[in-house]
PDB file of C-alpha atoms and ligand atoms in Angstrom:
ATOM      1  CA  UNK A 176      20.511  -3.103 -23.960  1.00 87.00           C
ATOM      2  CA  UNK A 177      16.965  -4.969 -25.159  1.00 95.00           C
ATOM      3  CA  UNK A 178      14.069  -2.181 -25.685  1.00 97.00           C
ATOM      4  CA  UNK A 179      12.157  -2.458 -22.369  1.00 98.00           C
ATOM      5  CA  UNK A 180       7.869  -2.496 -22.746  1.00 98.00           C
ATOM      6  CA  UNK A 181       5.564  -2.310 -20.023  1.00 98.00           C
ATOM      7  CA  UNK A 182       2.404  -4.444 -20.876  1.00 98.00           C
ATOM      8  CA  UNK A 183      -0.539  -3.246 -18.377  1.00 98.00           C
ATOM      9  CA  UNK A 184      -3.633  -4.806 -18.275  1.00 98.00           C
ATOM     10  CA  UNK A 185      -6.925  -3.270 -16.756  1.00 98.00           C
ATOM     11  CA  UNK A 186      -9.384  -4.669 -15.084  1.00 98.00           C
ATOM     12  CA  UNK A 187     -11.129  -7.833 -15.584  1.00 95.00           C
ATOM     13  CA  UNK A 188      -8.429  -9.247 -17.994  1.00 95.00           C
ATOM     14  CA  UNK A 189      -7.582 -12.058 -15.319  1.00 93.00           C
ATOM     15  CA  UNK A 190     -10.465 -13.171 -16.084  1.00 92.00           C
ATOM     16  CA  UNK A 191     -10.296 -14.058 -19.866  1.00 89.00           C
ATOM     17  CA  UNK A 192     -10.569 -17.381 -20.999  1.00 85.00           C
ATOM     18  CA  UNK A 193     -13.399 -18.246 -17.840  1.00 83.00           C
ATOM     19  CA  UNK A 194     -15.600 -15.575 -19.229  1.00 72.00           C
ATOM     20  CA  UNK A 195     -18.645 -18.226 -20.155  1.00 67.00           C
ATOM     21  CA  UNK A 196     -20.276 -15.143 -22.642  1.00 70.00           C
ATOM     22  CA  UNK A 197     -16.597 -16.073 -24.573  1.00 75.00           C
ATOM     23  CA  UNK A 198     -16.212 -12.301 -25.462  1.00 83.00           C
ATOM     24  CA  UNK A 199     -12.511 -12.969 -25.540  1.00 87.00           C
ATOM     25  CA  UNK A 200     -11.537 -16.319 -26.810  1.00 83.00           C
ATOM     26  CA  UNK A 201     -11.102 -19.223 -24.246  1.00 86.00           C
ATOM     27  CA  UNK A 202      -7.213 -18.737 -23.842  1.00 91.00           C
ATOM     28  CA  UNK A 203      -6.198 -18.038 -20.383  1.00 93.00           C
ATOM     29  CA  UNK A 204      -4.777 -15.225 -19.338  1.00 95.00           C
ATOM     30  CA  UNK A 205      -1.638 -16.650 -18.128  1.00 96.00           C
ATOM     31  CA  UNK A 206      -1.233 -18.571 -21.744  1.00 96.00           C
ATOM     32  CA  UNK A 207      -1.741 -15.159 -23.169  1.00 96.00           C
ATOM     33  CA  UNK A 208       0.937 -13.641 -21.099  1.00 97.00           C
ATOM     34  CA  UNK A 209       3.606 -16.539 -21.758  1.00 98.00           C
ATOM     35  CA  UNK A 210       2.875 -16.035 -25.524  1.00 97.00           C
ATOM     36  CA  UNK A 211       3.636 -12.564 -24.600  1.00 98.00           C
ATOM     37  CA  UNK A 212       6.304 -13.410 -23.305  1.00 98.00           C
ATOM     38  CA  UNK A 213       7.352 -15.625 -25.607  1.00 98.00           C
ATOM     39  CA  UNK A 214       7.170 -13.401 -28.619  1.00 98.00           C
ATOM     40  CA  UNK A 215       8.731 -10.500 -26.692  1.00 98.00           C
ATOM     41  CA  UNK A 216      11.933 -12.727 -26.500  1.00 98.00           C
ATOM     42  CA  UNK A 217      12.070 -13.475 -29.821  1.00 98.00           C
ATOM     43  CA  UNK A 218      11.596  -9.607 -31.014  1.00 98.00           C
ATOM     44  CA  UNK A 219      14.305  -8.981 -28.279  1.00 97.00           C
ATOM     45  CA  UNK A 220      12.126  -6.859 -26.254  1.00 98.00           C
ATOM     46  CA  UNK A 221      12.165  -7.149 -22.306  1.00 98.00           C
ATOM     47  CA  UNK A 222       8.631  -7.047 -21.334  1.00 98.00           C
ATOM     48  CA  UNK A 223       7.036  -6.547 -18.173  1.00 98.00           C
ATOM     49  CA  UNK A 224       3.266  -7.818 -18.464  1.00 98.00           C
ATOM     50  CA  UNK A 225       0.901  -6.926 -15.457  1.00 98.00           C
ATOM     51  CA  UNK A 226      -2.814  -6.911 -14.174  1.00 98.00           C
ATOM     52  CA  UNK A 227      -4.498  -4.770 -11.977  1.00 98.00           C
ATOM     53  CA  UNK A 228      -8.101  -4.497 -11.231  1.00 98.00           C
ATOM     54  CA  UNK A 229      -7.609  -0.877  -9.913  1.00 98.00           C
ATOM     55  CA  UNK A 230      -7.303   2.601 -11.613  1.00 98.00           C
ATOM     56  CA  UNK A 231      -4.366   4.141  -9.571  1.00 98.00           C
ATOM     57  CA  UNK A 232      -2.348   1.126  -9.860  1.00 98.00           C
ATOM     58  CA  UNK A 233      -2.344   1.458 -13.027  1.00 99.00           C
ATOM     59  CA  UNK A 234      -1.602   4.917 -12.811  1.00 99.00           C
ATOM     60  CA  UNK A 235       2.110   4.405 -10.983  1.00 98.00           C
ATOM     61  CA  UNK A 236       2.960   1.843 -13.231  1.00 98.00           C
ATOM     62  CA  UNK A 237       2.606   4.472 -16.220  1.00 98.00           C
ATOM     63  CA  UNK A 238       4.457   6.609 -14.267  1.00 98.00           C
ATOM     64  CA  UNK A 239       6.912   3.940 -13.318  1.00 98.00           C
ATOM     65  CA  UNK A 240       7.112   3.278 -16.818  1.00 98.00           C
ATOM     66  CA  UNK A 241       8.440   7.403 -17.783  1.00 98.00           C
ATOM     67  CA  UNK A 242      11.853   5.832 -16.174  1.00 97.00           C
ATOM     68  CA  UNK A 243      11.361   2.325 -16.698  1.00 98.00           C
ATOM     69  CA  UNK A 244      10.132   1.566 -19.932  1.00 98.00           C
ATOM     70  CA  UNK A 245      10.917   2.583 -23.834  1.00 98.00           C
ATOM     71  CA  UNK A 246       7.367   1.726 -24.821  1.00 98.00           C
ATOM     72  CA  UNK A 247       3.963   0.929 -23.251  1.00 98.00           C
ATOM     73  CA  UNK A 248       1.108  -1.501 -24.470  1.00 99.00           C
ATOM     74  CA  UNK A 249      -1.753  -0.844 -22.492  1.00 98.00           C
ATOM     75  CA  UNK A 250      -5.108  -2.557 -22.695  1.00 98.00           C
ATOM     76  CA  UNK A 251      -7.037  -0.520 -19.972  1.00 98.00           C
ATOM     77  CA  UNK A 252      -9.998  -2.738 -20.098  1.00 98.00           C
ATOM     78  CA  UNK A 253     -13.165  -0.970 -18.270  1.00 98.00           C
ATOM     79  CA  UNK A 254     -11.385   1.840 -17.483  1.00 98.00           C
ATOM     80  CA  UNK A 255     -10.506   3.156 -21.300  1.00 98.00           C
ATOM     81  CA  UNK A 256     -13.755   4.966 -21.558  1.00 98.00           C
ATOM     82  CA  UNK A 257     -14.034   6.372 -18.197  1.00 98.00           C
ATOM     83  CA  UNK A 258     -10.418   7.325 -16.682  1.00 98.00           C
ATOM     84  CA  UNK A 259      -8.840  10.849 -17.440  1.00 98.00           C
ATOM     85  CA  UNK A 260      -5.978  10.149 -14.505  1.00 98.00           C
ATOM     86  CA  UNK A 261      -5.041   7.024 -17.012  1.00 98.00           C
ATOM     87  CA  UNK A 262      -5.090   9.463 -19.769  1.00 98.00           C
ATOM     88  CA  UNK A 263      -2.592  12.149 -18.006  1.00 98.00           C
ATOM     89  CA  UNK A 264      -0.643   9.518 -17.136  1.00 98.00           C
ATOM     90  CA  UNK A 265       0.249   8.026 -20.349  1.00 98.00           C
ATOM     91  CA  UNK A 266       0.562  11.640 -21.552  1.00 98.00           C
ATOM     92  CA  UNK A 267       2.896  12.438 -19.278  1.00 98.00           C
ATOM     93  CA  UNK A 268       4.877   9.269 -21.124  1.00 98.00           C
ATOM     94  CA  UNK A 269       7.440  10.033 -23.612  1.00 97.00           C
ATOM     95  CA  UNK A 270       7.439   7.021 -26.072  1.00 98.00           C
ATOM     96  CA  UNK A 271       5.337   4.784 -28.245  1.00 98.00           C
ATOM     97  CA  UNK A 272       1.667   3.974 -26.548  1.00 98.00           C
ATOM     98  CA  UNK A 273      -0.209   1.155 -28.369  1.00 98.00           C
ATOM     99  CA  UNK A 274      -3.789   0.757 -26.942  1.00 98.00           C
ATOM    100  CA  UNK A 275      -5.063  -3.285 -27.380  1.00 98.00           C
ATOM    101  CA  UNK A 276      -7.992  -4.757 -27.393  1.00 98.00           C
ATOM    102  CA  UNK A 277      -9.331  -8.396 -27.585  1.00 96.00           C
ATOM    103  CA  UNK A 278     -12.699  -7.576 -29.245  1.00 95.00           C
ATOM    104  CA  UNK A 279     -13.610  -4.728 -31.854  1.00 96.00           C
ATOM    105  CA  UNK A 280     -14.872  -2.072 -29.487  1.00 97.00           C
ATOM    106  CA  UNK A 281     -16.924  -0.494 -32.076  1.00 97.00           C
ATOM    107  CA  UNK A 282     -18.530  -3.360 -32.784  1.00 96.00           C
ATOM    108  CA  UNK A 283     -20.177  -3.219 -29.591  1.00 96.00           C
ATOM    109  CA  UNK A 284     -21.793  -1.056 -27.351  1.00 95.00           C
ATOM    110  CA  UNK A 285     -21.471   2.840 -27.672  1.00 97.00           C
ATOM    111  CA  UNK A 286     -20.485   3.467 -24.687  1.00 96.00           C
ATOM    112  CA  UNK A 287     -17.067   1.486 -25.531  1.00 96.00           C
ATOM    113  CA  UNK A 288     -17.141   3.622 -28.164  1.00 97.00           C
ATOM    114  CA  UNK A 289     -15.240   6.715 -27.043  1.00 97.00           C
ATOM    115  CA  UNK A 290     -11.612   6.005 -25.866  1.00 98.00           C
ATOM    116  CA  UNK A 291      -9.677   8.468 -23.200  1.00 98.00           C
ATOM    117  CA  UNK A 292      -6.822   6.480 -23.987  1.00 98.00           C
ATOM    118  CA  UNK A 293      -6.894   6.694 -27.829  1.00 98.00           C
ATOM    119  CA  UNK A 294      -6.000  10.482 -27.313  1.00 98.00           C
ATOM    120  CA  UNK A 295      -3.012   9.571 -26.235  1.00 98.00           C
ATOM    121  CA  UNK A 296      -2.211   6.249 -28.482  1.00 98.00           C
ATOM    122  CA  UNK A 297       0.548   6.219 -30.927  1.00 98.00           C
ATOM    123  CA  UNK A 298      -2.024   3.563 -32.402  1.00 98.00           C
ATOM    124  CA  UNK A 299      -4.787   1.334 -32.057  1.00 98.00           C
ATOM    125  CA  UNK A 300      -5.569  -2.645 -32.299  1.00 98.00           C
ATOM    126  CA  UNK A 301      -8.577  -3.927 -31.804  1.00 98.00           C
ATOM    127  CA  UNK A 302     -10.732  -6.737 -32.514  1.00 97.00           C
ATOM    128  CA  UNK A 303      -8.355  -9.580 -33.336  1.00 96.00           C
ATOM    129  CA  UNK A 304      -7.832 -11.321 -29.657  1.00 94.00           C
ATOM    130  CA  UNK A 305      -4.581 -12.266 -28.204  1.00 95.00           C
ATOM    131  CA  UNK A 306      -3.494 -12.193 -31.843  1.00 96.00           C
ATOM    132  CA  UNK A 307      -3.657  -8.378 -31.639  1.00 97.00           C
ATOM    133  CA  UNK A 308      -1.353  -8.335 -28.140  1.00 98.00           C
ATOM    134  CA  UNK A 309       1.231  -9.992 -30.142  1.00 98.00           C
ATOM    135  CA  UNK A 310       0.973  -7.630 -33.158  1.00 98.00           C
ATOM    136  CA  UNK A 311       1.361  -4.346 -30.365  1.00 98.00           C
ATOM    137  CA  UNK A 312       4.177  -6.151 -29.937  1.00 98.00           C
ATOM    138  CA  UNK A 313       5.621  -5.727 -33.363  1.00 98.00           C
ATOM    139  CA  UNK A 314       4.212  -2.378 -33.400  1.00 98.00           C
ATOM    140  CA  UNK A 315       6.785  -1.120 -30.392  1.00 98.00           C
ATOM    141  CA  UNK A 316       9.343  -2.891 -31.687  1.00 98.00           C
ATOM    142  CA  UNK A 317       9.232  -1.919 -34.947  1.00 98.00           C
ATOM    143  CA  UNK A 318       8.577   1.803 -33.823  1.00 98.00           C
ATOM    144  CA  UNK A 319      11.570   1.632 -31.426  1.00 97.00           C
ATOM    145  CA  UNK A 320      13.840   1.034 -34.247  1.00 94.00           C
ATOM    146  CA  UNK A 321      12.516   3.613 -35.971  1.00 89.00           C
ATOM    147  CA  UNK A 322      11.216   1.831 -38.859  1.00 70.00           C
ATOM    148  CA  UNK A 323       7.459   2.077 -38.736  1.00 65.00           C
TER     149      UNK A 323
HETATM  150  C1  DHK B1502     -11.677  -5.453 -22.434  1.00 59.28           C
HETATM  151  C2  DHK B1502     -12.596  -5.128 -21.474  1.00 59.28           C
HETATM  152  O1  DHK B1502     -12.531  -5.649 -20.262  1.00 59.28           O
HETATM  153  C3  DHK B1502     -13.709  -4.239 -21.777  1.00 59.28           C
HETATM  154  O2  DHK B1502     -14.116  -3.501 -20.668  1.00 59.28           O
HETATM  155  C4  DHK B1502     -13.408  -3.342 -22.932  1.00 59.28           C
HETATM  156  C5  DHK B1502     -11.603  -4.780 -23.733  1.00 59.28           C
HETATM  157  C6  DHK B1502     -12.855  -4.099 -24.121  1.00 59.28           C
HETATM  158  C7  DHK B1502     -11.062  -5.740 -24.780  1.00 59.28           C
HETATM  159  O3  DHK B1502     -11.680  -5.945 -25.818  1.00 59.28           O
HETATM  160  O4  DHK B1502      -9.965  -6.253 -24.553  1.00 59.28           O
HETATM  161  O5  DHK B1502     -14.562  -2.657 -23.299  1.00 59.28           O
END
């Protein structure tokens, strides 16, 4: 049976690509999912990627994910800095958490800065676009086999 991932998105990230301040790239976000996608098939992971603008959505799907999913890839957007109910959440979650971001958080303002998330992470990529999304991918798959 194909490693399973759950890919959650916070808010805001439908909105990449139309950003006009071009924080993070000009790809779309549904060209970043189907290179998601896309990649996930080759590494033989079955992915799951979704978007919500609201805290406890996100919040069942990490719990959906404790029965659902071998792995998570979260990019909590806004609500990294801010949510502690995202942080129990994915604590709660037994395997590999890698948090992703499109831009280099600490390359910007402080309040970015200091991640709830992180403190639950397995790791961290940051800084290196939709490039990075498909490198998380690696990451689980490469920690679900054991060999990172
Ligand atoms: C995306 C956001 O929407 C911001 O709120 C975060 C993150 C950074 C990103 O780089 O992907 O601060």
């Amino acid at each position: 049976m194909p490693h399973r991932v759950f890919f959650l998105n916070g808010p805001n990230a439908n909105l990449y690509g139309l950003d006009q301040r071009g924080t993070y790239g000009s790809e779309s976000f549904a060209s970043i999912e189907q290179r998601c996608q896309a990649h996930a098939a080759e590494l033989g992971l079955q992915l799951q990627f979704r978007q919500s603008n609201h805290e406890g959505v996100l919040v069942d799907w990490i719990q959906e994910a404790r029965l659902q999913a071998d792995a998570i890839v979260i990019n909590a957007a806004g609500l990294t800095y801010t949510s502690v109910a995202i942080l129990d959440a994915l604590l709660a979650f037994e395997g590999p958490i890698i948090e992703a971001h499109m831009s280099n958080i600490w390359k910007r303002e402080s309040f970015r800065h200091r991640s709830y998330v992180s403190k639950a992470a397995t790791g961290v990529i940051a800084g290196l676009g939709a490039m990075g999304y498909r490198l998380a991918l690696d990451a689980v798959a490469q920690l679900l086999e054991g060999q990172a």
